[in-house]
Each structure stands twice: as structure tokens, then as C-alpha cells.
Coordinates of C-alpha atoms in Angstrom, one line a residue:
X1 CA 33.6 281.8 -53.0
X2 CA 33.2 281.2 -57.0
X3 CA 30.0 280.8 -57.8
X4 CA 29.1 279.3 -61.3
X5 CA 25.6 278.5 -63.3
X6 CA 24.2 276.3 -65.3
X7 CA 21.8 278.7 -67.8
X8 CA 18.7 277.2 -69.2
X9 CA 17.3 279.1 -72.0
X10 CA 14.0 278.6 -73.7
X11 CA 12.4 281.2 -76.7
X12 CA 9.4 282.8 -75.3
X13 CA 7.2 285.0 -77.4
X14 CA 8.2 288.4 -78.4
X15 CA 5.4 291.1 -77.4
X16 CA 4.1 292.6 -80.4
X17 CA 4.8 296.4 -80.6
X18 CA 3.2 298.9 -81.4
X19 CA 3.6 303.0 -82.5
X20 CA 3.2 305.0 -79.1
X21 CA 0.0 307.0 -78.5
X22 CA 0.2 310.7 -80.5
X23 CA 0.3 313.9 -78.8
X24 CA -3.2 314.5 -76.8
X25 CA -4.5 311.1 -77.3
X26 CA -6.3 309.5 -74.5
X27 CA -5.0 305.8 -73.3
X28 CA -7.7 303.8 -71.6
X29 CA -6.6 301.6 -68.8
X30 CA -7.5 298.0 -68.7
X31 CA -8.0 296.4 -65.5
X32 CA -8.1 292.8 -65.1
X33 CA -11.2 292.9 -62.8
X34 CA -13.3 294.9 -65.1
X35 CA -12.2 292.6 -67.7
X36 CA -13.0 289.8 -65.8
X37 CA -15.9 290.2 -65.0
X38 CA -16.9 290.7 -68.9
X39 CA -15.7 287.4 -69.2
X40 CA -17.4 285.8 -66.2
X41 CA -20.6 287.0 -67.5
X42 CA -19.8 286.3 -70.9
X43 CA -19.4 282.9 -70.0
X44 CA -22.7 282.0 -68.9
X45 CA -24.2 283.9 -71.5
X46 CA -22.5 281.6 -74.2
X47 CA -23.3 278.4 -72.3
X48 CA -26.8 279.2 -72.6
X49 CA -26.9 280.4 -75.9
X50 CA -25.6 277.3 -77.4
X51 CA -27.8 275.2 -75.2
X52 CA -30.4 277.6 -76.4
X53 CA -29.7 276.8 -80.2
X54 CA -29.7 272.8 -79.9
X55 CA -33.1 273.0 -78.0
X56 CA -34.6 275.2 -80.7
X57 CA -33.4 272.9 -83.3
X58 CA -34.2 269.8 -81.4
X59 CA -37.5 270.8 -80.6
X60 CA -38.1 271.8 -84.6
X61 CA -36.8 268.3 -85.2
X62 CA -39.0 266.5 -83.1
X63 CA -42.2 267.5 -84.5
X64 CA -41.8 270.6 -86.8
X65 CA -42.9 272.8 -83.6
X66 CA -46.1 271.1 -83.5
X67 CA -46.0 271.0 -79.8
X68 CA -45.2 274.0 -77.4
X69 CA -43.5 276.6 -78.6
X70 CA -40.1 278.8 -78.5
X71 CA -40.3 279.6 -75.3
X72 CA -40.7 276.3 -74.0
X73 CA -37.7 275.2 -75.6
X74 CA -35.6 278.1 -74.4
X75 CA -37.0 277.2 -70.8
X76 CA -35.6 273.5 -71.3
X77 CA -32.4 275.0 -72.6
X78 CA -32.3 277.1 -69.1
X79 CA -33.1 274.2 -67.0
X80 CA -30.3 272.0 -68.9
X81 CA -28.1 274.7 -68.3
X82 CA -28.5 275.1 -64.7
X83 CA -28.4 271.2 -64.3
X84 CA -25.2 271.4 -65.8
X85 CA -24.7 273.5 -62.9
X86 CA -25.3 271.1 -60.3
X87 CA -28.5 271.6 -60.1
X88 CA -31.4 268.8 -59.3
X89 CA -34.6 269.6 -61.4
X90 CA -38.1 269.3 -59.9
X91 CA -40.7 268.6 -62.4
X92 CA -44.0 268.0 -61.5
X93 CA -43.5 267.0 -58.1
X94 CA -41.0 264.4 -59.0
X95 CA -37.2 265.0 -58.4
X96 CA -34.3 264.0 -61.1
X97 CA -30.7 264.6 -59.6
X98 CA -28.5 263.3 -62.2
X99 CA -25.6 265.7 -63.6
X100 CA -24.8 265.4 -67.1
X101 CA -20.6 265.2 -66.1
X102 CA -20.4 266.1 -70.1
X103 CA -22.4 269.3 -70.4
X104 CA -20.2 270.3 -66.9
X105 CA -17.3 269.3 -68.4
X106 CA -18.5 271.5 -71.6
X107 CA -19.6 274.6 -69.4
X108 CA -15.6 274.2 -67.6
X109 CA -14.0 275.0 -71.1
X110 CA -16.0 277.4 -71.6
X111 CA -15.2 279.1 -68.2
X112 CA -11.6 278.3 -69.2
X113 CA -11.4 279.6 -72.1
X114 CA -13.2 282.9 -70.8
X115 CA -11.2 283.3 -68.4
X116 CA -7.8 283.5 -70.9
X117 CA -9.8 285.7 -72.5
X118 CA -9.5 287.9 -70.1
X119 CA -5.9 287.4 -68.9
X120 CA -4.7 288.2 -72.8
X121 CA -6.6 291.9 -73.0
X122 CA -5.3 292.4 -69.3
X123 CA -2.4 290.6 -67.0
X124 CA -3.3 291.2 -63.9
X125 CA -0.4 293.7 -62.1
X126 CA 0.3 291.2 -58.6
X127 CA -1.1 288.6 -56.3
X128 CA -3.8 290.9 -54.8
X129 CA -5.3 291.9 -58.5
X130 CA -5.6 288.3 -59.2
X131 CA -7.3 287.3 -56.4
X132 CA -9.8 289.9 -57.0
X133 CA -10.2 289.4 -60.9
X134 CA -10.9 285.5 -59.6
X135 CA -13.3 286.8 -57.6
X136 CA -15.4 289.5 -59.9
X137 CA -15.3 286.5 -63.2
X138 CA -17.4 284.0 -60.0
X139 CA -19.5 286.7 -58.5
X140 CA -20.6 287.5 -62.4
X141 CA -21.3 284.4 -63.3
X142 CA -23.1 283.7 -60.2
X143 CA -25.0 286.5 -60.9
X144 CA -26.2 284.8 -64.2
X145 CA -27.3 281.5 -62.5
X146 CA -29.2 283.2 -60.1
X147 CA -31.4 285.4 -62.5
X148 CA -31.9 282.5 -64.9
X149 CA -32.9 280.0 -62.3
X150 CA -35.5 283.0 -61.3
X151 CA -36.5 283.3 -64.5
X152 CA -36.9 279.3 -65.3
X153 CA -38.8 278.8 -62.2
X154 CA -42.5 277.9 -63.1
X155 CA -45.1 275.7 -61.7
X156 CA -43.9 272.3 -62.9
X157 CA -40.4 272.9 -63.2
X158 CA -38.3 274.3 -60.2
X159 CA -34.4 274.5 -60.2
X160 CA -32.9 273.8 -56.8
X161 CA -31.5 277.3 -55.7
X162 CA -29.4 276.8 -52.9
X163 CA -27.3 274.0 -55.4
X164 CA -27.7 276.9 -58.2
X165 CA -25.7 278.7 -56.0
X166 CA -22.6 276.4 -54.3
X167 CA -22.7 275.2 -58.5
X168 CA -22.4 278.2 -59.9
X169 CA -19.8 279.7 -57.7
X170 CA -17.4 276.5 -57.2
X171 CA -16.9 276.3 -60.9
X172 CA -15.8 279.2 -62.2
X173 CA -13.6 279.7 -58.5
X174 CA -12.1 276.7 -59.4
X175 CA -12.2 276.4 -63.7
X176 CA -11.3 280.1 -63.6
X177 CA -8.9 280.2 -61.3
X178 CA -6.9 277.8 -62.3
X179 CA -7.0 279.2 -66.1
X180 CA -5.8 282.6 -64.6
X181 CA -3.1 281.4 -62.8
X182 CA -1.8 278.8 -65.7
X183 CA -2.3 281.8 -67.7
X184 CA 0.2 284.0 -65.4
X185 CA 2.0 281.3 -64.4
X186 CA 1.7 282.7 -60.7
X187 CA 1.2 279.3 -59.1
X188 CA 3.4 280.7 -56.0
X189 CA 0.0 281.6 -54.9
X190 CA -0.5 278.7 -54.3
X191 CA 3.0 277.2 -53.4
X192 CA 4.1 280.1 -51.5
X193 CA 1.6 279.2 -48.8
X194 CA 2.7 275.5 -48.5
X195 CA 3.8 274.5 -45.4
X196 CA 7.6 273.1 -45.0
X197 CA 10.8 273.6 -46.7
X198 CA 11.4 274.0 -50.4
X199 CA 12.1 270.1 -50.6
X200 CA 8.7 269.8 -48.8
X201 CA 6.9 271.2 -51.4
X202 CA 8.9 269.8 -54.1
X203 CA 7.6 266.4 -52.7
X204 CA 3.8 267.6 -52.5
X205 CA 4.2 268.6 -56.1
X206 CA 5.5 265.4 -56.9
X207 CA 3.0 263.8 -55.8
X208 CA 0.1 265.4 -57.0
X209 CA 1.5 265.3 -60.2
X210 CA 1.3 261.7 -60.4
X211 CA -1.5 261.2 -58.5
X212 CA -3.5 262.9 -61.0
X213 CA -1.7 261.1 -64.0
X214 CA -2.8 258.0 -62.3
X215 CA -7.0 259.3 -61.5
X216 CA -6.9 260.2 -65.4
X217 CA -5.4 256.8 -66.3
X218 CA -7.6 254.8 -63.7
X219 CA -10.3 257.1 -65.2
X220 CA -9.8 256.1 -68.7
X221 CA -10.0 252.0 -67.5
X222 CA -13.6 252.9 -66.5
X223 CA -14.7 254.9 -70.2
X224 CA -13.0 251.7 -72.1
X225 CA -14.8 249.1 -70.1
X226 CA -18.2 251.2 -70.8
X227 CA -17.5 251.2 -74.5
X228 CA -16.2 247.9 -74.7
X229 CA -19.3 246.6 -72.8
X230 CA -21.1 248.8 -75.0
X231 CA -19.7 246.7 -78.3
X232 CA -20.1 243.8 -76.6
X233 CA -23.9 244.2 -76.4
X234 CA -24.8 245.9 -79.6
X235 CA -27.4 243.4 -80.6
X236 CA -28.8 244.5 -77.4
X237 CA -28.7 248.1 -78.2
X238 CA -30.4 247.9 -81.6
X239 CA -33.3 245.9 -80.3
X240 CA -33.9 248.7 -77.7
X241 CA -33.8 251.5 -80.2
X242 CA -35.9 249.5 -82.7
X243 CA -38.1 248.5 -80.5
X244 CA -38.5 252.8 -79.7
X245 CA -39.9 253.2 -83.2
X246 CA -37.6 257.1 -83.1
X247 CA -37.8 259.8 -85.4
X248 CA -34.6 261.1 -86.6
X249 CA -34.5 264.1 -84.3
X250 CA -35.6 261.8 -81.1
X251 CA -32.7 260.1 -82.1
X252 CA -30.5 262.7 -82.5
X253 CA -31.6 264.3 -79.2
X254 CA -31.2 260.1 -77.6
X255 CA -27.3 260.5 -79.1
X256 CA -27.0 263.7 -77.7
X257 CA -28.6 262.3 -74.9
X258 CA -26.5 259.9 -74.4
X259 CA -22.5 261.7 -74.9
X260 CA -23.4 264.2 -72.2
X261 CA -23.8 261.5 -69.8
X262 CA -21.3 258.9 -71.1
X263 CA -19.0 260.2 -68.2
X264 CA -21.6 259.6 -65.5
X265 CA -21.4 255.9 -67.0
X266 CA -17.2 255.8 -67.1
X267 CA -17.5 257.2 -62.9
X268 CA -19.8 253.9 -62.4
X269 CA -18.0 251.7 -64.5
X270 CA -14.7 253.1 -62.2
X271 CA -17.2 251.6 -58.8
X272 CA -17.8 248.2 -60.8
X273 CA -13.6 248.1 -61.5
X274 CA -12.7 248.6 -58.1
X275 CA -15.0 245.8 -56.4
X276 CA -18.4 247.5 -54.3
X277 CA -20.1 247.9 -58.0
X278 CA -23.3 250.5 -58.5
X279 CA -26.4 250.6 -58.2
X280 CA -29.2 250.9 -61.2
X281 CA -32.7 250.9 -59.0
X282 CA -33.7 250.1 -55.5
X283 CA -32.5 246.5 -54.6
X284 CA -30.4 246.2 -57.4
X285 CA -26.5 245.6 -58.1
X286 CA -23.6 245.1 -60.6
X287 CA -20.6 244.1 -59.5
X288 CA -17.9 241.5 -60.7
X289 CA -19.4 239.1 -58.2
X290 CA -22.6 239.2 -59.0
X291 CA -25.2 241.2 -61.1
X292 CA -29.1 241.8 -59.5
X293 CA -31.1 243.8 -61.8
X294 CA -35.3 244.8 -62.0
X295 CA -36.3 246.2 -64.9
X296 CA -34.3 249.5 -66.6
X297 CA -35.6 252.1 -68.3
X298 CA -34.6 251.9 -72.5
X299 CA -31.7 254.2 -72.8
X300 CA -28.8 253.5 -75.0
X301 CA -26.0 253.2 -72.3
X302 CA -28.2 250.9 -69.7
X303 CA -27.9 248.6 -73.0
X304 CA -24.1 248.1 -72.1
X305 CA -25.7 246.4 -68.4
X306 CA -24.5 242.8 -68.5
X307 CA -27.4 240.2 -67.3
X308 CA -28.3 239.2 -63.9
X309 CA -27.2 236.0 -62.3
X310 CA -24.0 235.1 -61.5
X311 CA -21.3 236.8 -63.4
X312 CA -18.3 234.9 -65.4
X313 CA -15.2 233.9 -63.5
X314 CA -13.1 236.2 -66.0
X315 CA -14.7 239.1 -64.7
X316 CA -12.8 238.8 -61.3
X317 CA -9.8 239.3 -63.7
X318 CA -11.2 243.0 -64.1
X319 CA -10.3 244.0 -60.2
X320 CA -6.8 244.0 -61.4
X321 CA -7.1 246.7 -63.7
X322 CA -6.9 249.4 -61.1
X323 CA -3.7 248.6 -59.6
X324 CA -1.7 247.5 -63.3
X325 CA -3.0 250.7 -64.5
X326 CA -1.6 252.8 -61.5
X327 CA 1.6 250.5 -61.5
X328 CA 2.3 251.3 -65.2
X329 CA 1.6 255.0 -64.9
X330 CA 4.3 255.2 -62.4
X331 CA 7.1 253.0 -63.8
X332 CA 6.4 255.7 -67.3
X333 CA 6.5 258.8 -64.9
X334 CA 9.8 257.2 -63.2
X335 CA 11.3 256.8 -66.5
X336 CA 10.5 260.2 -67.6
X337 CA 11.3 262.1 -64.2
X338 CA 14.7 263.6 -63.1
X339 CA 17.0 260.8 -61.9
X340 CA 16.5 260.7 -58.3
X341 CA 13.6 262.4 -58.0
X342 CA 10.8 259.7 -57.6
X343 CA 11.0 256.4 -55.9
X344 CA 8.2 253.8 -54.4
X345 CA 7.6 256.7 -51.4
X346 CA 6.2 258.8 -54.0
X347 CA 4.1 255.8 -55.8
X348 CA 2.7 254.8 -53.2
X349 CA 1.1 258.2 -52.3
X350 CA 0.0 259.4 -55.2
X351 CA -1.4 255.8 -56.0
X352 CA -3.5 256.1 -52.5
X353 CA -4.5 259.7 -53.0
X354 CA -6.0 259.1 -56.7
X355 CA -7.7 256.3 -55.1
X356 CA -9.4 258.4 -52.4
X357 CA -9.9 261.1 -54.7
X358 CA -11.4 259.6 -57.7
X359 CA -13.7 256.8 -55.5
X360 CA -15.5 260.4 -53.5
X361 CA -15.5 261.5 -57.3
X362 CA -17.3 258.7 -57.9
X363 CA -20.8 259.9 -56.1
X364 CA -20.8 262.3 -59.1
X365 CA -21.9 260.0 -61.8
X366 CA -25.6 259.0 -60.1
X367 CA -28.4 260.5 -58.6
X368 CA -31.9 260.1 -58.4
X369 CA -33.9 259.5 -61.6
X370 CA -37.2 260.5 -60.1
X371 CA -38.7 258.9 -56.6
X372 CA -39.5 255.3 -57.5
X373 CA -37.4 252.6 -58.1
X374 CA -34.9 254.7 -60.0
X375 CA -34.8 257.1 -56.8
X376 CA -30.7 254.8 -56.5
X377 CA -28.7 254.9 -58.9
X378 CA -24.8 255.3 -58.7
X379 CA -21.9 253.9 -56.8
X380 CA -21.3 253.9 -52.7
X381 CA -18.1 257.1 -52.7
X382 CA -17.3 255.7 -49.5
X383 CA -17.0 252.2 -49.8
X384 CA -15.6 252.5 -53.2
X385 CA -12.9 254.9 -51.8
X386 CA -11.8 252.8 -49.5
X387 CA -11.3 249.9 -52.1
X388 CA -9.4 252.1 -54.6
X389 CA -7.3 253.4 -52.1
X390 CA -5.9 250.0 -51.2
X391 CA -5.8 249.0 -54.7
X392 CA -4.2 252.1 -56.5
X393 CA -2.0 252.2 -53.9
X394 CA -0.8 249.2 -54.2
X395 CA 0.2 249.4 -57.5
X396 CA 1.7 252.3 -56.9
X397 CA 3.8 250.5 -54.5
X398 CA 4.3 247.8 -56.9
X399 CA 5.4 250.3 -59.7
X400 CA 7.8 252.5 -57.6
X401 CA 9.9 248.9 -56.5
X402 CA 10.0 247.8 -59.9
X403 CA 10.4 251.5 -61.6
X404 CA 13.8 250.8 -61.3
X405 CA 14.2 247.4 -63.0
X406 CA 11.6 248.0 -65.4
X407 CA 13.8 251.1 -66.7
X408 CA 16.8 248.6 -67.0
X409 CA 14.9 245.6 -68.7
X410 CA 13.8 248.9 -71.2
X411 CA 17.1 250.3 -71.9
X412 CA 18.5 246.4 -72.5
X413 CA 15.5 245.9 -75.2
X414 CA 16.8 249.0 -77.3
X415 CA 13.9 251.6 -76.1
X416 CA 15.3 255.0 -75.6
X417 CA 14.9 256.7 -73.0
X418 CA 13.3 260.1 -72.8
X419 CA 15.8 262.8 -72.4
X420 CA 16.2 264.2 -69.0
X421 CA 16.6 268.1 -68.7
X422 CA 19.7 267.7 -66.5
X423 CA 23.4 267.8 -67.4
X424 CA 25.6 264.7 -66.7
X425 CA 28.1 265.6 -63.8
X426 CA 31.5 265.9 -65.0
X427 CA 34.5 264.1 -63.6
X428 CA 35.6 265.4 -60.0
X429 CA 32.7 267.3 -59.7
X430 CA 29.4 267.2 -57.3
X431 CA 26.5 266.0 -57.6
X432 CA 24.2 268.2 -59.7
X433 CA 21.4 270.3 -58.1
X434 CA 18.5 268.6 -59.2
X435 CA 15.0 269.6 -58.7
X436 CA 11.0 268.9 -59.3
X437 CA 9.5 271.6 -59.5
X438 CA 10.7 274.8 -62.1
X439 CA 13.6 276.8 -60.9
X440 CA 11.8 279.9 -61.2
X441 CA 9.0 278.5 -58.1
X442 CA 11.7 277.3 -55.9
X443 CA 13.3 280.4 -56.4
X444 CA 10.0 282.8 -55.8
X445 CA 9.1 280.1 -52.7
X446 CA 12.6 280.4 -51.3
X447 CA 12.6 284.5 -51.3
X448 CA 8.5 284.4 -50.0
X449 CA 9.5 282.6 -47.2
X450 CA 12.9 284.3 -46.9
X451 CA 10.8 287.5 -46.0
X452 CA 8.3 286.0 -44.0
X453 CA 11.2 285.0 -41.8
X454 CA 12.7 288.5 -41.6
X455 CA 9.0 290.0 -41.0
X456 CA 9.2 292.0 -44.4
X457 CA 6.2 293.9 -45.6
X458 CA 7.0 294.6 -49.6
X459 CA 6.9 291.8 -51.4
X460 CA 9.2 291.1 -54.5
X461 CA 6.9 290.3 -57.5
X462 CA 6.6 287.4 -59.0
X463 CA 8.7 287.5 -62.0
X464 CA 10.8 290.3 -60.9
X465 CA 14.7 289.9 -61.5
X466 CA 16.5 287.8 -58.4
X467 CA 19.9 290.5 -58.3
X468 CA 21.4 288.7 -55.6
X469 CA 24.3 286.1 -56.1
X470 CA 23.3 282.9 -55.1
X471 CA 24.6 280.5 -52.2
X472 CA 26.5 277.7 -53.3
X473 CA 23.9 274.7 -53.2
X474 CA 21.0 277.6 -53.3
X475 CA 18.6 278.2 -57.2
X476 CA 18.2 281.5 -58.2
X477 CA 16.5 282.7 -61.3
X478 CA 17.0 285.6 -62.9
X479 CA 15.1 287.0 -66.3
X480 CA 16.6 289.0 -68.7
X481 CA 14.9 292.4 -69.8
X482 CA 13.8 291.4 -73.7
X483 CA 16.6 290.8 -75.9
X484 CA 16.9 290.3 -79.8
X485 CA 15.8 286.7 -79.4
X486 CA 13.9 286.7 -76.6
X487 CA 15.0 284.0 -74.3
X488 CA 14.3 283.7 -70.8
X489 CA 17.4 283.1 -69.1
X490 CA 17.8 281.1 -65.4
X491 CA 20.8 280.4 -63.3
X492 CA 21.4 277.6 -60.9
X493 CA 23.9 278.3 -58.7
X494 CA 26.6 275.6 -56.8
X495 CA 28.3 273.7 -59.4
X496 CA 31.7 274.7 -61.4
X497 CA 30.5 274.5 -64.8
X498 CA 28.2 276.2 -67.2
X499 CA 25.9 274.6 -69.9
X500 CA 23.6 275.7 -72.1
X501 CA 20.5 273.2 -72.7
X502 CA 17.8 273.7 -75.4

């Protein structure tokens, strides 16, 4: 049987070099865990330094440290911090259980960028050694969060410990992982544990590619609507803060105030877009139907509330938004995908799993803001769930059915079409093997599973070189040792032809 390939070639970066240790010279070993855990506590060291500096500096803005003193400020910084966490805050008997979705969302690069840190001194060797790097970066910066929540602890402020804890350990687990293994590119962790068939995986990635294309997008809907709203009601915002009489460092800290928790307000604004609304006080609602609201407390973003009554009949129009936004993210992705690859299957299930996903997200952006009336704020995850599941699924049913013709009304217009990274069959030949998901992962899933089916107990590794010849039909990858230009060479095996792509 003749077996031919179609090589892909991209440049990847050199390694620098570098003159080999003298005679007698002692090389120190770098292990990833070691290394890891540096950066794990490293991590929550700088979140709380820089949390540190803009309380110090707030509080010297404020009133020229007047009032309190350093340590006060640095105990603000901590609380902040572990609220970033996850973390509800207990002050003087009174319990605030809002999460500033921006200062996590800050915290995450941070973690991210840690965790890369790490990877560059030292690539972990294999599977195992990842795992366990993963696991030293959480434990450290677990560590952290538990001794500063100690230490924060006083009689009129009190850190929840036990959400400390789940907080503290889910996000860098799952920040840090995924850095490390984007960082490696040894996602056959992962994949490799799928159940089903290479083609069964394919799929899942597929899907959850697009389905978090179309959260993000749907996602985006809710932050323009706040800031629209937001414009929409400026008069109503510069009342409020004239009315507050501020000094320019309780404004700043208001600002600041305000941007960590702007992505709270786009999660809500996601609830009042899909049709159940929010809540903003006991009693109270804002929906498209209808808007019930008691008095709110003067912050900048409430500002961007509309009034109570009866809404407008244009704002029905808004319920739409969900399901055009899903639709056009998947007629874009078709257009952009391997022909063959997606259809209205594969819409509609990443449109229905971004709903789901993003409406339970959706708890995230409230909390309580003390016990009183303000003890309800946010959106019902469940209800709202539900509703975005039928709506962004819908559109992704929509956009998969019309994917096709949308593509053709496109190409008859005069846009271009993105180019596709796979060759045009030639005349009297098959059809091309076509595939999802990087040759080098269906490869390294097909030769995991491969051994697990012939009970073997060494593992190749990841990136190791695949000698064998492939089977016509079968993708095998194959990396070249370094070379003068350093490409990364892979062969798909099963079609009479080779071709070299960019």
C-alpha cells in the first residue's frame, strides 16, 4: 500500500543556546513543582501588594490620613483581596456577599500569568509532573488565603473561611491549570480521557468551541446594554454624584468602585436580556415587562436603572438580542470552519450549552448588600437558565440552517472568504481527510487509546515522534528533531498527493 502525506509546516521558535557548563561546575536542576509553587505563592503575594498600594493611596486621598491609620488600610486591602476570593465579608454584624467579578477577573491574570512564569524557567518532564506542579501553585496559594484571612480577622470584620478556602483553591486549580497546559500544549490530558472515538471528541471540541464564542458574545450584549443605559441616563448620573458633594479621592475610590463591579452589572443586565430580569432590593424587579423599584442606594451604576412603571414597548425588542447574537456567531464560525465540519447539529448545542452555562453564571453578579432591603439583589440562575437555553439555542438552530446560505449570499456580494487550512481535492482523487481538532491531538488521542486497548503500561509522551507509517484514512504526526529553520513538520496520511501549506 502507498502511503502519501500532506506536510503542514509552521516556524516555531528556536531554543536559545547556550555554552555548556565548564569542567567541575555544578548544574542545578529545576523542577517544575518547586517552581510552581514560587509562583503560586508569588501570586497572592502580588495580588495583595497592589491592593495594598491603592488602599494606602486611597486612604491618603481621602482625608490626608486624618482618620485610622496604615494598618487600617492594609486590613481593607486584605479584606478586598479575599473578597475577590469569593469571600462574603462580615462587618459589624452585618453580612455583604457581593463579588467584585473585576478584581476576580484581575486576581485570574495574575494567576495566569504566574503560572507561565513558571512553565518558561521549567517545562514540566510528563503528564504526572504537571499534575503535581498544578497541584503545589493551588496548595501555595491556598496557603496564602488562609494565613491572611487569619490575620484580617478582627472583631468587626470577619472573612468567611470555609469560602476563603473552596475560593482560593478553585481558582488557581482552574486559572492555573489551564495556563500550564496552554503553556505545554498538553491538552491530551484532558482529551485523552474523553469518552468515544476520535470523531467523538472531535465533535465535543467543536462544540465547546463555539459554545464559548457564543457565552462571550451573548456576554458582551449584556456589558453594551449596561453602558448604553448608562449614556442614556447621564443626567441621572451627575445629579447623584452632585448631589454626594465627593472629594476627589472619594471619587476616585467611587470610579474605582465602580469598574471592579461593572461585570457584576453586564451578568444582570445578561438576566434582564433573556426575559426573568433581576432583582435590586426585596420586592423589587426589572425586567422588559415591567420595572418595580423602592428606593436604591447612590452608586454610579444603579444610575443606569430605568424607572418604575410600565416599561416601553421597544423594550420587548431587547429579548431578541440573545438568540441574533448566538445566530450570528455561528453563521461567522461556519464561514470560518473546515468545510464540512459544522452544521445546525453543532449550533444548536453549543447555542443551548452557552445558555445553561452563562444563565448559572449569572448568580455570580449579586449577592447580599447587607441584611435589609438590599439583603436581594441579582438574577434567579435557574429561571434565567432555562430561558437562555431556549433562546440561544434557538439561534443556534437558526444560524446552523442558514450558515449555509448566508455564506453564499456573502460570496455573491464580493466578501472573501477566510482561507481554510485544507487543500482542494484534485481531480480523480478522494475526499480529503479533514479534521477539527489539530492533527497532533488526534494523533496523541488515537495512540492513548490505542494502548489502553492493548493493556500497555509505558506511555509514549506527548510530543514524542509517531515512527510508525500510517493507515490509509489514519493522521499521524511526526516532529522533526530541530532543524536550520525550525519547522514543525506533520504528516496526514491516506491521500496521493503532497502539499506544503504556510
Amino acid at each position: 500500500m502507498t502511503t502519501n502525506h500532506i506536510s503542514t509546516t509552521r516556524p516555531r521558535p528556536t531554543p536559545a543556546t547556550s555554552s555548556p557548563p565548564s569542567a567541575g561546575t555544578v548544574v542545578l536542576a529545576r523542577p517544575f513543582p518547586v517552581l510552581a509553587t514560587v509562583a503560586g505563592a508569588g501570586a497572592a503575594l502580588a495580588g495583595l501588594a497592589a491592593l495594598s498600594v491603592v488602599a494606602v493611596v486611597g486612604w491618603f486621598l481621602a482625608d490626608a490620613g486624618a482618620h485610622g491609620d496604615t494598618r487600617d488600610a492594609l486590613r481593607v486591602a486584605a479584606d478586598a483581596w479575599l473578597v475577590g476570593q469569593g469571600s462574603q465579608l462580615t462587618y459589624a454584624g452585618v453580612t455583604y456577599a457581593v463579588v467584585p467579578l473585576g478584581l476576580t477577573a484581575l486576581l485570574a491574570l495574575v494567576l495566569w500569568r504566574s503560572a507561565r512564569w513558571a512553565v518558561g524557567l521549567a517545562e514540566p518532564r510528563d503528564e504526572r509532573e504537571t499534575a503535581y506542579g498544578v497541584a503545589m501553585f493551588s496548595l501555595a496559594y491556598l496557603l496564602v488565603a488562609v494565613v491572611v484571612a487569619v490575620l484580617a480577622t478582627t472583631d468587626d470584620a470577619a472573612p468567611s473561611l470555609v469560602r476563603v478556602v473552596i475560593g482560593s483553591l478553585l481558582l488557581p486549580v482552574v486559572v492555573g491549570g489551564a495556563s500550564v497546559l496552554h503553556a505545554t500544549q498538553r491538552w491530551s490530558i484532558v482529551t485523552d480521557r474523553l469518552p468515544g472515538d476520535v470523531g467523538t471528541v472531535e465533535a465535543v471540541v467543536r462544540v465547546a468551541g463555539l459554545a464559548g464564542r457564543v457565552l462571550l458574545a451573548v456576554y458582551a450584549a449584556g456589558l453594551v446594554t449596561v453602558l448604553v443605559s448608562l449614556g442614556l441616563h447621564a443626567g441621572s448620573l451627575s445629579a447623584m454624584l452632585a448631589a454626594q458633594d465627593l472629594s476627589v479621592g472619594d471619587l476616585l475610590a467611587l470610579t474605582v468602585l465602580s469598574v471592579v463591579v461593572l461585570p457584576n452589572a453586564a451578568l444582570l443586565a445578561v438576566g434582564y436580556l433573556a426575559g426573568p430580569g433581576f432583582a435590586v432590593g426585596t420586592g423589587t424587579t426589572v425586567s422588559t415587562g415591567s420595572v418595580l423599584l423602592g428606593p436604591v442606594p447612590a452608586f454610579p451604576l444603579l444610575a443606569a436603572l430605568p424607572g418604575s412603571g410600565a416599561a416601553p414597548w421597544w423594550t420587548d425588542l431587547l429579548l431578541a438580542v440573545p438568540p441574533v447574537v448566538t445566530a450570528a456567531v455561528v453563521v461567522r464560525r461556519h464561514r470560518r470552519a473546515v468545510p464540512g465540519t459544522l452544521d445546525w447539529r453543532h449550533g444548536l448545542a453549543a447555542g443551548a450549552v452557552a445558555g445553561l452555562v452563562l444563565g448559572l453564571l449569572s448568580g455570580l453578579g449579586g449577592g447580599a448588600l447587607g441584611d435589609g432591603r438590599m439583603g436581594q439583589l441579582g438574577t434567579s440562575p435557574l429561571l434565567v437558565a432555562m430561558f437562555l437555553l431556549l433562546s440561544t439555542g434557538a439561534g443556534g438552530l437558526v444560524g446552523g440552517v442558514l450558515a449555509p446560505l448566508a455564506s453564499r449570499v456573502l460570496d455573491l456580494v464580493g466578501v472573501s472568504r477566510p482561507e481554510v487550512p485544507v487543500p482542494a481535492a484534485e481531480a480523480g482523487e478522494g475526499p480529503q481527510t479533514q479534521t477539527a481538532i489539530s492533527p497532533a491531538l488526534a494523533a496523541r488521542l488515537r495512540e492513548a487509546r490505542r494502548q489502553r486497548a492493548d493493556g500497555a503500561t509505558e506511555q509514549r509522551p506527548p510530543f514524542a515522534p509517531a515512527d510508525a507509517a500510517a493507515a490509509d484514512g489514519e493522521v499521524t504526526v511526526s516532529l522533526a528533531d530541530a532543524t536550520d529553520d525550525a519547522e514543525e513538520t506533520v504528516s496526514l496520511g491516506g491521500n496521493d498527493r503532497d502539499q506544503d501549506m504556510a
